Coordinates of C-alpha atoms and ligand atoms in Angstrom, one line a residue:
X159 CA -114.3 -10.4 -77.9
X160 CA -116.5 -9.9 -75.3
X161 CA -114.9 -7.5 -72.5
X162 CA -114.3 -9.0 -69.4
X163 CA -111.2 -9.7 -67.8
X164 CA -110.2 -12.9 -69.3
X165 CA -110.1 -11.8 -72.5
X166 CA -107.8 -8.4 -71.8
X167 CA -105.0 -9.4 -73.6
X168 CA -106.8 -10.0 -76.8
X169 CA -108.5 -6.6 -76.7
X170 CA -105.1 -5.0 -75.7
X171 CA -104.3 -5.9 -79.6
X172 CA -107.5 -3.3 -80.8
X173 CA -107.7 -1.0 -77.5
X174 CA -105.6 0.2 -75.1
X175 CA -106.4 -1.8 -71.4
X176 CA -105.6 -0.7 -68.0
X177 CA -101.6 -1.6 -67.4
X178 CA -101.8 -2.2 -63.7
X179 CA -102.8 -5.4 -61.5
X180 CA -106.8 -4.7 -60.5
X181 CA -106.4 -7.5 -58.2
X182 CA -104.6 -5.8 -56.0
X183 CA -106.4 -3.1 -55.4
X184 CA -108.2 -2.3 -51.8
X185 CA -111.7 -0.5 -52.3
X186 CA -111.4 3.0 -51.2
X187 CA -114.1 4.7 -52.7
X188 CA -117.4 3.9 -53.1
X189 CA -119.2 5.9 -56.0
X190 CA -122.9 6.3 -55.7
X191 CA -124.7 6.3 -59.2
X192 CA -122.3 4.5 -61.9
X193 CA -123.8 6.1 -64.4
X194 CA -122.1 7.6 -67.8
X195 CA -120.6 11.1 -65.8
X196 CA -118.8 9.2 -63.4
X197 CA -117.6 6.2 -65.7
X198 CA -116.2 9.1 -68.1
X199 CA -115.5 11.7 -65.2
X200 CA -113.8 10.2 -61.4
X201 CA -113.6 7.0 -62.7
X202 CA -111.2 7.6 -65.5
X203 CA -109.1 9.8 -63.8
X204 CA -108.6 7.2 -61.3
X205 CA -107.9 5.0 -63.4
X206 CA -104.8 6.8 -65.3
X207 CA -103.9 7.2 -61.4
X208 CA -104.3 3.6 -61.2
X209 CA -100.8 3.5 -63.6
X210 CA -98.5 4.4 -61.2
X211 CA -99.0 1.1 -59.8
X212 CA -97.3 2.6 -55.8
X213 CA -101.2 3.5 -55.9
X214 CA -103.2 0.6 -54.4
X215 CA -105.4 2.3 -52.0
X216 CA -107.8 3.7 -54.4
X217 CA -109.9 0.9 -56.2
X218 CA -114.0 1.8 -56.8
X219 CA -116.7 0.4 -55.7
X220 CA -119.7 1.2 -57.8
X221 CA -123.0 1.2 -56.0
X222 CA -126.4 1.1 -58.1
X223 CA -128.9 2.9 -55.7
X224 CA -131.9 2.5 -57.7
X225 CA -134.1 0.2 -59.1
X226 CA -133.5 0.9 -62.5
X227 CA -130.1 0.7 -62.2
X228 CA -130.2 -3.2 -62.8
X229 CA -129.1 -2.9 -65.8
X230 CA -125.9 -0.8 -65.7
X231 CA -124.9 -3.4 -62.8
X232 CA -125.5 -6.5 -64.6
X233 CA -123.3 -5.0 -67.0
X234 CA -120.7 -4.2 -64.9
X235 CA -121.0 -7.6 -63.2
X236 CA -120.7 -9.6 -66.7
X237 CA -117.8 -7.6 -67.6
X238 CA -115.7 -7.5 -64.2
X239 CA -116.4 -3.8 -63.6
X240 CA -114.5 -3.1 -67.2
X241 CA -115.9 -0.9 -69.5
X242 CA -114.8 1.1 -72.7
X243 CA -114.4 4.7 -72.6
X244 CA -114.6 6.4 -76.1
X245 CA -113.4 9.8 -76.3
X246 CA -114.9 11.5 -79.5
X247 CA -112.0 13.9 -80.6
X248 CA -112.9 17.3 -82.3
X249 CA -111.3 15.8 -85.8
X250 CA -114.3 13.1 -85.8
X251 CA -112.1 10.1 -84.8
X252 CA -112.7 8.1 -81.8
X253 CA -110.1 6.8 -79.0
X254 CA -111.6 3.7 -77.3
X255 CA -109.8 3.1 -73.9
X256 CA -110.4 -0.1 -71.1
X257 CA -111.0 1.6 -67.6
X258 CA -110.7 -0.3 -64.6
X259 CA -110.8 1.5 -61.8
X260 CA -114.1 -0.2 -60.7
X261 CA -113.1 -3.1 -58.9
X262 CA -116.7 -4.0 -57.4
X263 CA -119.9 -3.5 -57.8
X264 CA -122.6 -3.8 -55.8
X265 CA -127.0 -3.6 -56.7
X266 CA -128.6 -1.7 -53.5
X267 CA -132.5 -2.9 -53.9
X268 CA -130.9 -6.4 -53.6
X269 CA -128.2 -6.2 -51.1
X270 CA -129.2 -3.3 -48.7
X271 CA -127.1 -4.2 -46.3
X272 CA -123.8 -4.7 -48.3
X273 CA -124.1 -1.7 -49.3
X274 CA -124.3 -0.2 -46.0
X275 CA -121.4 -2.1 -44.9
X276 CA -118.9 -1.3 -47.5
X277 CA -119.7 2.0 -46.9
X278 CA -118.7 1.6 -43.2
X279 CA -115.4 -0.5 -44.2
X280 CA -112.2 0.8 -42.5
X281 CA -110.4 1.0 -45.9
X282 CA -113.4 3.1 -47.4
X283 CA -111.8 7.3 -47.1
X284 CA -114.2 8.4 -49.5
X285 CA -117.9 8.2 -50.7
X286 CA -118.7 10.2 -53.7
X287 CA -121.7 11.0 -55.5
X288 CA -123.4 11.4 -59.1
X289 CA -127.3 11.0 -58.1
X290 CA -128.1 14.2 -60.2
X291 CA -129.6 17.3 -59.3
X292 CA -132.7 16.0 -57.7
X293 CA -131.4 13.4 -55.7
X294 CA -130.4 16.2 -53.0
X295 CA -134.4 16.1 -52.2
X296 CA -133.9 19.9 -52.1
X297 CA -136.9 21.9 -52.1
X298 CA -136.5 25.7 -53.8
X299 CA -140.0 26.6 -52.1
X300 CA -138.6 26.1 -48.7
X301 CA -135.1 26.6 -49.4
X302 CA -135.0 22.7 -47.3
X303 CA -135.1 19.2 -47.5
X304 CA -138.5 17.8 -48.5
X305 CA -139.5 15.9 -45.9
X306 CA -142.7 14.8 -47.9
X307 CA -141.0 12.5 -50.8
X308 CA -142.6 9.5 -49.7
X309 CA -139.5 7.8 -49.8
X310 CA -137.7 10.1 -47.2
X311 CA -140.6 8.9 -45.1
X312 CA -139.9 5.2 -46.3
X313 CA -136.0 5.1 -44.9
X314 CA -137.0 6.9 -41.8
X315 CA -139.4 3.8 -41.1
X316 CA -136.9 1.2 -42.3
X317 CA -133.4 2.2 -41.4
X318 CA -132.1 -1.1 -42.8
X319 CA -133.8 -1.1 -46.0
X320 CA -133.0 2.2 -47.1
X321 CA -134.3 3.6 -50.7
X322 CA -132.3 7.0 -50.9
X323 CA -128.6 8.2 -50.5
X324 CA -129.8 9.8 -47.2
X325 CA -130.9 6.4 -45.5
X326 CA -128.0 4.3 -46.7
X327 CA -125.3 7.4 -45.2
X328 CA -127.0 7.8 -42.3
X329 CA -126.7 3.8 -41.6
X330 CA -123.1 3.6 -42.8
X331 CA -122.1 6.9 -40.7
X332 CA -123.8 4.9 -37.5
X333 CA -122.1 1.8 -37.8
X334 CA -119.0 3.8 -38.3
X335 CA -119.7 5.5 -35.4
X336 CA -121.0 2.8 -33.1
X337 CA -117.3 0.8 -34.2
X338 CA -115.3 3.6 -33.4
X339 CA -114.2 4.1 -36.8
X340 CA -112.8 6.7 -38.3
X341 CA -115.5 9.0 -40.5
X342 CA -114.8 10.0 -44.0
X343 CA -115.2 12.2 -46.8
X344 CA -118.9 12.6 -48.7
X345 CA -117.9 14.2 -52.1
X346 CA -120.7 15.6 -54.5
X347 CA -119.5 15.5 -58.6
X348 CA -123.0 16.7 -59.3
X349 CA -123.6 20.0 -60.9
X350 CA -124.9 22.3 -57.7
X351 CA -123.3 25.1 -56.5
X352 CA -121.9 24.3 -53.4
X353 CA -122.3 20.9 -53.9
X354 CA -120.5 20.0 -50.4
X355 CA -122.1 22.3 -48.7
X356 CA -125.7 20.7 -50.2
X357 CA -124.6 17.7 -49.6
X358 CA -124.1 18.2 -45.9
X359 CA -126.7 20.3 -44.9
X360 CA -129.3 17.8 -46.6
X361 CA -127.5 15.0 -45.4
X362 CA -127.5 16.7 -41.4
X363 CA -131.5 17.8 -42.0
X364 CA -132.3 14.1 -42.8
X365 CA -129.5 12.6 -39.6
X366 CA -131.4 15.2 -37.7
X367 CA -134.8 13.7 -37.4
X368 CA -133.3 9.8 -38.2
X369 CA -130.4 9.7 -36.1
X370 CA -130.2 13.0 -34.1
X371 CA -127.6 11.8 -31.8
X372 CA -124.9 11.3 -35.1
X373 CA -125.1 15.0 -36.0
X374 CA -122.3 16.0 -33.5
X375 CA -120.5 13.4 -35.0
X376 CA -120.7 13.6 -38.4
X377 CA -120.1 17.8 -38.0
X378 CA -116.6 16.2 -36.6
X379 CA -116.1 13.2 -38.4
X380 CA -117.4 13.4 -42.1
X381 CA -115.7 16.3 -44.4
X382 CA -117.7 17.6 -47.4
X383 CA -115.6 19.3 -50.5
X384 CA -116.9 21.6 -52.8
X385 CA -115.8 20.7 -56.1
X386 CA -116.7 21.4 -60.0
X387 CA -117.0 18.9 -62.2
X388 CA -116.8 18.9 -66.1
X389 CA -116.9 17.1 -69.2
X390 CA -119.9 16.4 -71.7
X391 CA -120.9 12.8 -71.4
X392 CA -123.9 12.0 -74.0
X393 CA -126.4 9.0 -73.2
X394 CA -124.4 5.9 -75.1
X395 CA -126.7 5.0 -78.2
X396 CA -126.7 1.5 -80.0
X397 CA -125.0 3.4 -83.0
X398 CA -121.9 3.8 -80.2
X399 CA -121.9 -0.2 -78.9
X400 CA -122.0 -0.9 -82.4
X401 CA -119.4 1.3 -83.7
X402 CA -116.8 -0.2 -81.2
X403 CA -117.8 -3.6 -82.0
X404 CA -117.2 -3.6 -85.7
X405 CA -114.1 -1.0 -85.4
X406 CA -112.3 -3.0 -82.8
X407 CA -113.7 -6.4 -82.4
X408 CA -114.7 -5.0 -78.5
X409 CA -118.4 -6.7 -77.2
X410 CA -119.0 -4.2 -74.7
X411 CA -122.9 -3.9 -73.5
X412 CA -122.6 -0.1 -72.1
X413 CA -119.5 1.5 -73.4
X414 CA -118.9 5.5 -72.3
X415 CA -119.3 8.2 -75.0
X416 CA -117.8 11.5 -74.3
X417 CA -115.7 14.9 -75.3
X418 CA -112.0 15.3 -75.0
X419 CA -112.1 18.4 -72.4
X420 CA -112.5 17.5 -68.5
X421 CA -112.1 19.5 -66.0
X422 CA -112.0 18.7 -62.4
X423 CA -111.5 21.8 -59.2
X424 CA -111.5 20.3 -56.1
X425 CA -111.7 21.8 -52.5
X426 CA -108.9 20.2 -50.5
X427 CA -110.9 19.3 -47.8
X428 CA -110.8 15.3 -47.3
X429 CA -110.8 14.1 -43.6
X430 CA -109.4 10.9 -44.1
X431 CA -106.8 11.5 -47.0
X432 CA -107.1 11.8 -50.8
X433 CA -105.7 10.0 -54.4
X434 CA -103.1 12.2 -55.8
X435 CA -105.8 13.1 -58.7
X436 CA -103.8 16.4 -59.3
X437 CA -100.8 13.9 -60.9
X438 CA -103.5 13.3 -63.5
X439 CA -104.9 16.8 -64.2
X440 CA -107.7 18.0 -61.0
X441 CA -107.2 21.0 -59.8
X442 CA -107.3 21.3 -55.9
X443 CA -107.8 25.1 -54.7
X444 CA -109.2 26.3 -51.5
X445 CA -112.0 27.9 -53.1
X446 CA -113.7 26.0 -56.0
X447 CA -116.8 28.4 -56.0
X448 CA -116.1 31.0 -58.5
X449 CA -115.4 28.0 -60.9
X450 CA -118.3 26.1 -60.0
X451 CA -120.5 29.1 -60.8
X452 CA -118.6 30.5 -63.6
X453 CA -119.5 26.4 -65.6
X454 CA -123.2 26.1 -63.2
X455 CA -123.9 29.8 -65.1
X456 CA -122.3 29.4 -69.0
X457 CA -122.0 25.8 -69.5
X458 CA -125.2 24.1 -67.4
X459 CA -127.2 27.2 -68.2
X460 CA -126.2 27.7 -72.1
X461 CA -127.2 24.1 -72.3
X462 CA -130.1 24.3 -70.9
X463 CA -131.1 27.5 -73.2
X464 CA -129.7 25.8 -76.2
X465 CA -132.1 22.4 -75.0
X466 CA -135.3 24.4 -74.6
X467 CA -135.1 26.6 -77.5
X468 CA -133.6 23.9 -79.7
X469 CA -136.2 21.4 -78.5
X470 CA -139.2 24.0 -79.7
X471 CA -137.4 24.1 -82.9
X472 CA -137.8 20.7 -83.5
X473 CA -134.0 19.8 -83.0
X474 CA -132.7 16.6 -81.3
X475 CA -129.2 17.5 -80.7
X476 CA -127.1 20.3 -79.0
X477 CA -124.5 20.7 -82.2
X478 CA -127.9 21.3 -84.4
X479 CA -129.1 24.0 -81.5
X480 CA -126.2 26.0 -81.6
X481 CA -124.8 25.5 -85.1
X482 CA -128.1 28.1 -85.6
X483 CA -126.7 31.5 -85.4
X484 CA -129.6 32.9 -84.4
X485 CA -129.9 30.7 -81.6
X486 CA -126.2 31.2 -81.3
X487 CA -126.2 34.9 -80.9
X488 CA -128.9 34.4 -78.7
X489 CA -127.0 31.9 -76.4
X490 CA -124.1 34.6 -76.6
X491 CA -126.1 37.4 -75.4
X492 CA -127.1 35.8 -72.8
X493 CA -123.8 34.8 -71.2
X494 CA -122.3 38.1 -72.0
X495 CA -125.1 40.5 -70.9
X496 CA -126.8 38.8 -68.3
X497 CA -124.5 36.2 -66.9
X498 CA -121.0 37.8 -67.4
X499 CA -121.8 40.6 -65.0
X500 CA -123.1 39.0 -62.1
X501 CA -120.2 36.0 -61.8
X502 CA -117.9 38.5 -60.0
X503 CA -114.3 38.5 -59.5
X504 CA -112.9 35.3 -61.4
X505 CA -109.0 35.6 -60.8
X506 CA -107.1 33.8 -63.4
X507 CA -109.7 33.1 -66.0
X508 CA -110.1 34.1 -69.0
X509 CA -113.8 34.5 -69.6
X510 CA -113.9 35.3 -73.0
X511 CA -111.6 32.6 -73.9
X512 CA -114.4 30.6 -71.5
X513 CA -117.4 31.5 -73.4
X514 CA -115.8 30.6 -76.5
X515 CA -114.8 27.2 -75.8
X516 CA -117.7 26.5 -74.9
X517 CA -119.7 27.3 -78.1
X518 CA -116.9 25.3 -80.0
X519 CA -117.5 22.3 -77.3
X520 CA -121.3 22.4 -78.0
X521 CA -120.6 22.9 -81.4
X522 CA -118.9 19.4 -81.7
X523 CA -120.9 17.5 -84.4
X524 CA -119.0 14.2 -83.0
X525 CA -120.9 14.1 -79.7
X526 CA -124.2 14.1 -80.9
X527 CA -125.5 15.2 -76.9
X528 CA -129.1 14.6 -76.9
X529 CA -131.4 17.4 -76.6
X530 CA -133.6 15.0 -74.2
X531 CA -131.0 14.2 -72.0
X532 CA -130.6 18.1 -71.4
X533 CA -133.8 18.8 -71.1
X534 CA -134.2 15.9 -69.0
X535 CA -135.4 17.1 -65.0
X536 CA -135.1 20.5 -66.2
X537 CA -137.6 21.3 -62.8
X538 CA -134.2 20.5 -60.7
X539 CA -131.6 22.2 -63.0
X540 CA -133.1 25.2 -64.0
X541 CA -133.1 26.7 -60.1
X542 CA -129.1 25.9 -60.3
X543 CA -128.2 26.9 -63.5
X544 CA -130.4 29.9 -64.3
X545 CA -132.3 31.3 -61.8
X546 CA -129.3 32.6 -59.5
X547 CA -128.4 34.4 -62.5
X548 CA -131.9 35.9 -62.6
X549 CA -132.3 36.6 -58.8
X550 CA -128.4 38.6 -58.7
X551 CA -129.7 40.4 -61.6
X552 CA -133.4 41.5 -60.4
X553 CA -131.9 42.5 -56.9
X554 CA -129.7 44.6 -58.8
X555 CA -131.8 46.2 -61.7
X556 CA -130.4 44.4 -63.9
X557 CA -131.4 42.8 -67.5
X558 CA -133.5 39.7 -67.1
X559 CA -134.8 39.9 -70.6
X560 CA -133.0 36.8 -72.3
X561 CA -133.5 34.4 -69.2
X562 CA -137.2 34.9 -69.4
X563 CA -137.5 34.0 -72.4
X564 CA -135.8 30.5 -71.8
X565 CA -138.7 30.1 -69.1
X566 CA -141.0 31.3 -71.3
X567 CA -140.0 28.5 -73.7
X568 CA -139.9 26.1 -70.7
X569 CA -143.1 26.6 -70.3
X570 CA -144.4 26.2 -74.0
X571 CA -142.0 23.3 -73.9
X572 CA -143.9 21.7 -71.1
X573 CA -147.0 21.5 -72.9
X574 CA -145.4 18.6 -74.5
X575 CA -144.6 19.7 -78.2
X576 CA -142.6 21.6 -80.3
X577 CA -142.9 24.0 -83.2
X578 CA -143.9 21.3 -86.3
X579 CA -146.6 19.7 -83.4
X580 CA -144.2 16.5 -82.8
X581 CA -144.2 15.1 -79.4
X582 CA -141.9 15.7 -76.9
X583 CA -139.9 13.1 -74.7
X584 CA -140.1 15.1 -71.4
X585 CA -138.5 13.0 -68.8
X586 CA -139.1 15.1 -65.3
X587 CA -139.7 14.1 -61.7
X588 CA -142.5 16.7 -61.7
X589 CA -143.5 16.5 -65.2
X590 CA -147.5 16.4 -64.4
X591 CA -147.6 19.5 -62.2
X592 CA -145.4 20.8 -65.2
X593 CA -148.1 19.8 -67.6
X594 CA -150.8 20.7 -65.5
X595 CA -149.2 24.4 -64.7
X596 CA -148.4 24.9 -68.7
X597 CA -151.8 24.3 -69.8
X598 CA -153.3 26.8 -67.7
X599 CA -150.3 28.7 -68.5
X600 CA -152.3 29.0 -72.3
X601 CA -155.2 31.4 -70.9
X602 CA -153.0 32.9 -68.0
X603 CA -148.8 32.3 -69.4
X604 CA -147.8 33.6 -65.3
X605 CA -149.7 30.6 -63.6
X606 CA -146.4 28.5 -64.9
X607 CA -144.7 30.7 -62.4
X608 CA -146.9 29.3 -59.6
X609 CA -144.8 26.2 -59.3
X610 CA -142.9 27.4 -56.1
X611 CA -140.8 24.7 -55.8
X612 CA -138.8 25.6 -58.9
X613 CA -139.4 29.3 -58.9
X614 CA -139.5 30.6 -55.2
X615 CA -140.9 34.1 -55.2
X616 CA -139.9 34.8 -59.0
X617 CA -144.0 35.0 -59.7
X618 CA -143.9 38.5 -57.4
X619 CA -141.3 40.2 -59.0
X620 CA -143.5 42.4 -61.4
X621 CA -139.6 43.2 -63.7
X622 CA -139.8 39.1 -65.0
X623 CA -143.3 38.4 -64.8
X624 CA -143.7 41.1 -67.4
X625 CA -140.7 40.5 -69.6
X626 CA -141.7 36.4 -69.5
X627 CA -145.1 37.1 -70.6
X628 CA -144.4 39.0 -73.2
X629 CA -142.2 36.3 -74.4
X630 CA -144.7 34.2 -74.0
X631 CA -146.7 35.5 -76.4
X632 CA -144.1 36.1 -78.5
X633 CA -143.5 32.7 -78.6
X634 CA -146.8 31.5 -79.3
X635 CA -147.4 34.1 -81.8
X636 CA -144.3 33.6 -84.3
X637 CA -142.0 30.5 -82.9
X638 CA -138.7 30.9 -81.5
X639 CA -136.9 31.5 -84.4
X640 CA -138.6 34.9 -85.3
X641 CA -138.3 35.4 -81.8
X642 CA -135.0 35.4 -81.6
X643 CA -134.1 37.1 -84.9
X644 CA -136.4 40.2 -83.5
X645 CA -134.9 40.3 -79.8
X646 CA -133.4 43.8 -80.1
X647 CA -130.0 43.0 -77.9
X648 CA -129.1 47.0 -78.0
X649 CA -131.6 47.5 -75.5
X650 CA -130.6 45.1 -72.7
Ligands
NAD86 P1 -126.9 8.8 -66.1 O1 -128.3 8.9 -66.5 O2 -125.9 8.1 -67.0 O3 -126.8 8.3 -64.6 C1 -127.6 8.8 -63.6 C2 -127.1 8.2 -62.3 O4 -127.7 8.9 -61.3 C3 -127.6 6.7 -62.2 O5 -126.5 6.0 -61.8 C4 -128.7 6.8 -61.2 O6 -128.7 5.7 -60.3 C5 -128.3 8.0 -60.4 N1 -129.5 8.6 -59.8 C6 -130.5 9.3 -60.4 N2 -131.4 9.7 -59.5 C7 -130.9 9.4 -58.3 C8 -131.4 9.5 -57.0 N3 -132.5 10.2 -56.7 N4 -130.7 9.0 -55.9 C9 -129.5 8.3 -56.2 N5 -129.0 8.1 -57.4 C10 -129.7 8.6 -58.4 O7 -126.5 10.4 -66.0 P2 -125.0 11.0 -65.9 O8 -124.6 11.5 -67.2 O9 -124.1 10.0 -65.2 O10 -125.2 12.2 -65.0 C11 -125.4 12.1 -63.6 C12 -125.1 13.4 -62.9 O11 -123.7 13.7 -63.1 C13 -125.8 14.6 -63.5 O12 -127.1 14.8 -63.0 C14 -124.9 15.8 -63.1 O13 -125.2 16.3 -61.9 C15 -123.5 15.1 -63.1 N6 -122.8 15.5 -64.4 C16 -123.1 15.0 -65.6 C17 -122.4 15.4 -66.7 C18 -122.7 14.9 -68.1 O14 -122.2 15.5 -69.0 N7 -123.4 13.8 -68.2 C19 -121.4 16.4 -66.6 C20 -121.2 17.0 -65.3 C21 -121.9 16.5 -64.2

């Protein structure tokens, strides 16, 4: 059966459906970037929220921003906002659940304005986000929002047919505004430290020059939690639609793939009232941020060494990356000797119990997590998950040794092959000022440095340049492998 709702009942027989009445459901959320994350992350706890049917308040809407996001919104629309979640188990077997928390949908590039006014709806409490790393148009050279990405210039010129998030929020906020409406919450489930905070302060840089009179406003109005999200969502391959089709009769174009661990800590800060997502497992503290860097640090950053090294390698998943015990050890010296010590005071956790979920989560042959799709925009993750580690290191002395070696292999990386001379699949906003910077990297390794926009001042401090380019070399002279089989921990 195809999946839509019409033909629920049928499906119920093969997968488990969503047991409450979507129709009547008021909108009051609108998610921004339906992509895999949120369909396996917000979305699904919303939906188990969804079962306790005194909860009617809390129904998605789904907003593709971008261009490319036709198709996961002619999906959506074909299939009445249901898809299938499959939760790959640790045992190897799959549990294929209906979600149907999003309850409408709605393509930006064709319906600017819609968009704009569902976010201004009286009902709407909440806009969250999942527009990755780089959608924050955050600049590391100038610690600011980039002014110069041609299509901040765009929505400043054409208010009404925004392209980014910060055109179409400035817009809603203003008609919100301009009603006398109440504001609402903006809530970032990307993986930034701070991610509230980001959000706002890029968000009030851009209202500043586009709208300066809503600042005051929105500084009263508009409340931005912190929050840290988690749970390994791969990129859905055909292998997945076509697994769910022949196991449980299911037709569903873009089905979820993802791990059985999630994880959700929340800062209880929402202006206009909240879902009740604790009843279904979030966490809401006053303080998320020793979580959000405690997972930013290991997880993010052990997936980005694993990616990098495992990509030079020749690997294409994560499992296959860490299932190397020298790249293993390698990974665990890193979180324990350079990471570990610079997290500070994590009350209630259990770091070592931490680190070792996680090598047993990227260790799950099930999920298959595509080296690509880590290494993917690496230019925006690496300055969130690594380099704070490096900086609260070097300002203390500290051992920088293992870290620069992961740049080091970034930068080998970004000449666009591994170890057997196979082409790489680098998928990066800045990917030709990565090329360009990694080939003169080959006479001169520090000129990869130069890229200020991901590195800041890193290329000054005389500690990492030294300890990278001596990787580098290393690198280039024997591969990774012997690399890592020679790193002499002892003398962190
Ligand atoms: P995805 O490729 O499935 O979807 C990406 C989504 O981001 C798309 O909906 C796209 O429209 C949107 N997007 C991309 N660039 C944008 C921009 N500049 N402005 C607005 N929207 C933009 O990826 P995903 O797995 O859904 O991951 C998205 C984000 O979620 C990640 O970048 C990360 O911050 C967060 N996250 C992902 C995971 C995971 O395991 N996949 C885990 C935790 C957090």
């Amino acid at each position: 059966y195809k999946l839509n709702s019409s033909n629920l009942s049928h499906i119920s027989e093969s997968v488990s459906i969503p047991q409450y009445n979507r129709s009547k459901l008021k909108t009051g959320i609108v998610h921004v970037g339906i992509g895999g994350f949120h369909r396996a992350h917000e979305a699904f706890y919303t939906d188990q929220l969804l079962h306790d049917e005194s909860v009617t308040d809390w129904g998605i809407c789904g907003i593709a921003l971008l261009d490319f996001d036709a198709k996961i919104y002619n999906t959506l629309k074909e299939q009445d906002g249901l898809y299938t979640l499959i939760v790959k188990e640790l045992d190897g077997t799959h549990t294929p659940q209906v979600i149907g928390s999003i309850v409408e949908y709605l393509f930006a590039p064709e319906a600017p304005l819609k968009v704009i006014e569902k976010m201004a709806s009286a009902d709407v409490k909440i806009i969250t986000l999942t527009i990755t790393e780089g959608g924050y148009n955050y600049n590391e050279a100038t610690k600011d929002f980039d002014f110069d990405n041609p299509l901040i210039q765009h929505d400043l010129k054409h208010p009404n047919k925004p392209k980014t998030i910060f055109g179409y929020l400035t817009q809603a906020l203003k008609l919100r505004k301009d009603r006398g409406l109440k504001g609402c919450t903006i809530q970032s489930c990307d993986n930034i430290q701070g991610n509230g905070h980001m959000s706002k302060r890029m968000l009030l840089s851009y209202v500043s020059i586009a709208a300066p009179d809503l600042v005051a406003w929105i500084e009263s109005h508009v409340s931005f939690p912190n929050a840290m999200v988690d749970r390994i969502t791969p990129a859905t391959s055909k292998a997945d639609i076509i697994n769910l089709r022949e196991t449980t009769g299911v037709e569903d174009a873009w089905p979820v793939v993802c791990e059985p661990f999630k994880q959700w800590v929340i800062e209880d800060n929402f202006i206009e009232g909240r879902p009740a997502w604790e009843t279904v497992g979030a966490q809401f503290v006053s303080n998320v941020e020793p979580y959000e860097k405690m997972k930013l640090s290991l997880l993010n950053a052990g997936h980005s060494v694993l990616g990098i090294l495992g990509a030079l390698l020749g690997y294409d998943t994560i499992d296959e990356a860490v299932n190397n015990p020298n790249v293993r050890s390698f990974l665990n010296h890193y979180m324990d000797v350079e990471v570990s010590p610079v997290l500070g005071d994590l009350e209630g956790i259990d770091l070592n119990d931490y680190k070792q979920s996680l090598l047993e989560r990227f260790g799950n042959i099930n999920i298959k997590d595509q080296i690509d799709r880590i290494c993917s925009e690496s230019s925006a993750k690496i300055p969130i998950f690594i380099l704070p580690t490096v900086n609260a290191q070097l300002a203390e002395n500290g051992p920088v040794k293992l870290a620069a070696f992961v740049i080091a292999a970034w930068a080998i990386y970004s000449l666009g092959k591994d170890e057997q001379g196979h082409t790489l699949n680098i998928k990066d906003a800045m990917a030709s000022l990565l090329s360009e910077k990694a080939t003169a990297a080959i006479e001169n390794p520090k000129a990869f440095l130069e890229i200020e926009s991901v590195f800041g001042k890193l290329k000054n401090d005389s500690n990492f340049v030294v300890a990278y380019t001596q990787a580098y070399k290393n690198i280039i002279d024997q591969g990774v492998e012997k690399c890592v089989i020679a790193i002499n921990y002892n003398h962190e």
